[in-house]
XYZ file of C-alpha atoms in Angstrom:
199
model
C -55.675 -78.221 6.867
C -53.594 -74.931 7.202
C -52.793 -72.980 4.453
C -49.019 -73.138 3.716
C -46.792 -70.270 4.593
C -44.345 -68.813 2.065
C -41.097 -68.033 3.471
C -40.148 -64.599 2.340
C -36.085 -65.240 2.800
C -36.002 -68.003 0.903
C -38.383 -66.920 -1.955
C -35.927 -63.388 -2.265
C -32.650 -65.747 -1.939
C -33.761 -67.868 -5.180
C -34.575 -64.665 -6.776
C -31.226 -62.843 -6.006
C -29.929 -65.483 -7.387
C -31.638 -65.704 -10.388
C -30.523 -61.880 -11.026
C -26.890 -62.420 -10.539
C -27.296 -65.456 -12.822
C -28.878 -63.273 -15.730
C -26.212 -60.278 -14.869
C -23.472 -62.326 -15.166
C -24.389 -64.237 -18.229
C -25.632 -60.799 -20.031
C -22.378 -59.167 -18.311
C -19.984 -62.673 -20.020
C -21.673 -62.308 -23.580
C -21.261 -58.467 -23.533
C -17.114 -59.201 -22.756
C -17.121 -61.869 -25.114
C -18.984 -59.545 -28.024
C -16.603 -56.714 -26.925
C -13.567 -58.771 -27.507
C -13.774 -60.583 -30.389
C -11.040 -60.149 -32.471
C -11.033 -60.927 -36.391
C -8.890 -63.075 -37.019
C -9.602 -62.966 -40.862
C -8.236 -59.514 -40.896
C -3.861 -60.270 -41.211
C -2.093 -57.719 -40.213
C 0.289 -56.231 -43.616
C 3.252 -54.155 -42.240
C 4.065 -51.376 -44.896
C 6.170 -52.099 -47.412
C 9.278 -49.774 -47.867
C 11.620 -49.544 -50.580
C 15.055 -48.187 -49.528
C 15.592 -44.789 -50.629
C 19.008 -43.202 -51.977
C 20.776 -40.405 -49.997
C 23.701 -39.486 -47.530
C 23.595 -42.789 -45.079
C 24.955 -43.457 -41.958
C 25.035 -46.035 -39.152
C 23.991 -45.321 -35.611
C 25.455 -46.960 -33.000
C 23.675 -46.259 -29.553
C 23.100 -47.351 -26.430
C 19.612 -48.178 -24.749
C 19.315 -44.835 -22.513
C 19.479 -43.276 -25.769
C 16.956 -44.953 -27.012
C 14.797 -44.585 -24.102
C 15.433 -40.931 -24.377
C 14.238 -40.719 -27.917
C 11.194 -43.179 -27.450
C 10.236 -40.523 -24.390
C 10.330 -37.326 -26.916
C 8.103 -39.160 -29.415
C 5.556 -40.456 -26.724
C 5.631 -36.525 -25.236
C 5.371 -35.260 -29.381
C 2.255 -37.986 -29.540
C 0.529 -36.946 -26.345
C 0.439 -40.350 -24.509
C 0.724 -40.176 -21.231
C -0.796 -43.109 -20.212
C 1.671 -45.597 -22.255
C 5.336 -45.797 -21.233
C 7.566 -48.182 -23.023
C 11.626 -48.537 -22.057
C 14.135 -50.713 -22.636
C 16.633 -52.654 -20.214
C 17.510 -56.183 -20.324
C 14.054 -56.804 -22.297
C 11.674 -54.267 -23.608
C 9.215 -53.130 -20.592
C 5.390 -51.076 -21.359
C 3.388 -49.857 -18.325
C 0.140 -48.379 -19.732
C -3.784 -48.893 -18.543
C -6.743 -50.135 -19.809
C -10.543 -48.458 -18.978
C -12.786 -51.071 -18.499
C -15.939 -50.844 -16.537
C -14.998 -47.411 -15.434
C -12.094 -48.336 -13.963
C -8.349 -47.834 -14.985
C -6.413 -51.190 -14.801
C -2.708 -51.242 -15.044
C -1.104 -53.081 -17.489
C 2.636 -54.150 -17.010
C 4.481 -56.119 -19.782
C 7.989 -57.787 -20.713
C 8.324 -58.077 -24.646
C 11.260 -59.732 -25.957
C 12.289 -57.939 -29.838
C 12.764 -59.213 -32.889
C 14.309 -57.057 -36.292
C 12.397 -57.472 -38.996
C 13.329 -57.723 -42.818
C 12.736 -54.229 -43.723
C 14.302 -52.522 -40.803
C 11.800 -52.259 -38.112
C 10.510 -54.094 -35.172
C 8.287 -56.561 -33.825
C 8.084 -56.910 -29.780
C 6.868 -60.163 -28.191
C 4.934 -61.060 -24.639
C 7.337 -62.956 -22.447
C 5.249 -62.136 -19.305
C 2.226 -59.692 -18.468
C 0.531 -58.716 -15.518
C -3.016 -57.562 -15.137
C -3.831 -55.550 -12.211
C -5.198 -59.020 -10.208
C -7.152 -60.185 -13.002
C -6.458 -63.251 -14.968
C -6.972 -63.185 -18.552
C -5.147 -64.824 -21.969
C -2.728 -62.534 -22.711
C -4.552 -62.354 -26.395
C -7.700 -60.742 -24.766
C -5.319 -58.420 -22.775
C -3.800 -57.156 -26.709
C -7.189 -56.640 -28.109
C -8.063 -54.572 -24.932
C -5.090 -52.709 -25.439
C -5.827 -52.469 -28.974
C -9.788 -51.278 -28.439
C -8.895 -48.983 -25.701
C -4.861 -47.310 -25.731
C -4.813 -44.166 -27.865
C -0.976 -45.414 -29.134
C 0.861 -43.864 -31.861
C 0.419 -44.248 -35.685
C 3.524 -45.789 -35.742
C 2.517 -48.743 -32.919
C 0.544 -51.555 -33.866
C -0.684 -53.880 -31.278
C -1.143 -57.698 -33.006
C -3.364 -59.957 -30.382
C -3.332 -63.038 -32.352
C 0.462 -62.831 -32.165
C 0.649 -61.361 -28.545
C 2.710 -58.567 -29.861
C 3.726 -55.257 -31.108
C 4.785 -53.983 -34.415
C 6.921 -51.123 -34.018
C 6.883 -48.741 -37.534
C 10.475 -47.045 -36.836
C 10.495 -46.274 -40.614
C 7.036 -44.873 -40.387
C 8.060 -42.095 -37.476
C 10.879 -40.876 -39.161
C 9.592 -40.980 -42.279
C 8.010 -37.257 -41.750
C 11.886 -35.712 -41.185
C 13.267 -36.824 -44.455
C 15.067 -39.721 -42.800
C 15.159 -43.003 -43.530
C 15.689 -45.264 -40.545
C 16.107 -48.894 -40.139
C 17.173 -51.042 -37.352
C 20.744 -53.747 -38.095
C 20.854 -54.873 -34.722
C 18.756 -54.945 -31.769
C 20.120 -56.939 -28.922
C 19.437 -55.943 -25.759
C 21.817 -58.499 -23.351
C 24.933 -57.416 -25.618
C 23.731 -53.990 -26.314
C 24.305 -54.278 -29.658
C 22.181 -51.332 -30.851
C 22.859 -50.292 -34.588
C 20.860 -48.659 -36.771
C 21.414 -47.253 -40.497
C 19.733 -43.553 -41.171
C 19.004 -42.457 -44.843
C 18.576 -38.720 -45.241
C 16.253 -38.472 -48.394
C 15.756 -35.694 -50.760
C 12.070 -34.504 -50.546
C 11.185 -35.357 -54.107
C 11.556 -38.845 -53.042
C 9.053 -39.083 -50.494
């Protein structure tokens, strides 16, 4: 009786495939680790009392708007997040993941909240060509966007809180959003000018 012959091709097919197997469940737990999100940790939005002083209402129009949100994105240093509004409330911005910049392109739908600021929903997103839950595309966003104080992104919720009171805050001003809707453009805000004792 012959001895029996190994075949080499075979032998290094099973073990190539034994190494993608191991990558790809090491490479799925480290994803999995790297997103988890907390969801024991509620966001709180900052409560604000409204402050006395010289008040006015605003009443603007969305290239206004997208004027001012440019100057505060320039003032912040992000260049990689751009966020506009036309008949919904558009952000183009990028994620870093595995060395490689993926674009990120949303539609949020807004909503005023009580105290005068906003909170901006996912109607649609798109990915680069990957396919993800939009939730795991906010905590991305969330671990790896350099946004501004006054941005919070909310994955559980699939949205962002917009602190309008917070980024004025710092010029003595007071402002809070009446009326945000975008189809009617029925923009109308009400700006407090405080005293700086108050603050």
């Amino acid at each position: 009786m012959g001895s029996k012959k190994i075949n080499f091709w075979k032998w290094a097919f099973f073990s190539l495939a034994a190494i993608l197997t191991i990558a790809g469940v090491v490479a799925w737990f480290m994803m999995r680790s790297f997103l988890t999100y907390d969801q024991e940790t509620a966001f709180q939005p900052r409560a604000y009392q409204d402050r006395s002083g010289a008040e006015f209402e605003i009443i603007t129009t969305k290239d206004d708007i997208n004027l001012w949100i440019e100057q505060e994105m320039r003032e912040e240093g992000e260049d990689d997040f751009t966020l506009y509004l036309d008949d919904a409330i558009y952000v183009e911005t990028g994620i870093e993941a595995f060395g490689f910049r993926i674009p990120v392109d949303m539609t949020l739908s807004p909503e005023v909240t009580d105290n005068g600021n906003l909170i901006v929903r996912e109607e649609q997103f798109r990915l680069a060509r990957f396919e993800l839950p939009s939730e795991q595309v906010f905590q991305l966003i969330e671990a790896t966007a350099d946004l501004p104080d006054w941005i919070d992104v909310l994955p559980a919720e699939r949205s962002f809180f917009i602190d309008l009171r917070q980024a004025s805050s710092e010029e003595g001003l007071d402002l809070r959003i009446l009326a945000f809707d975008l189809e009617e453009e029925d923009l109308r805000f009400m700006a407090t000018f405080t005293s700086e004792d108050e603050e």
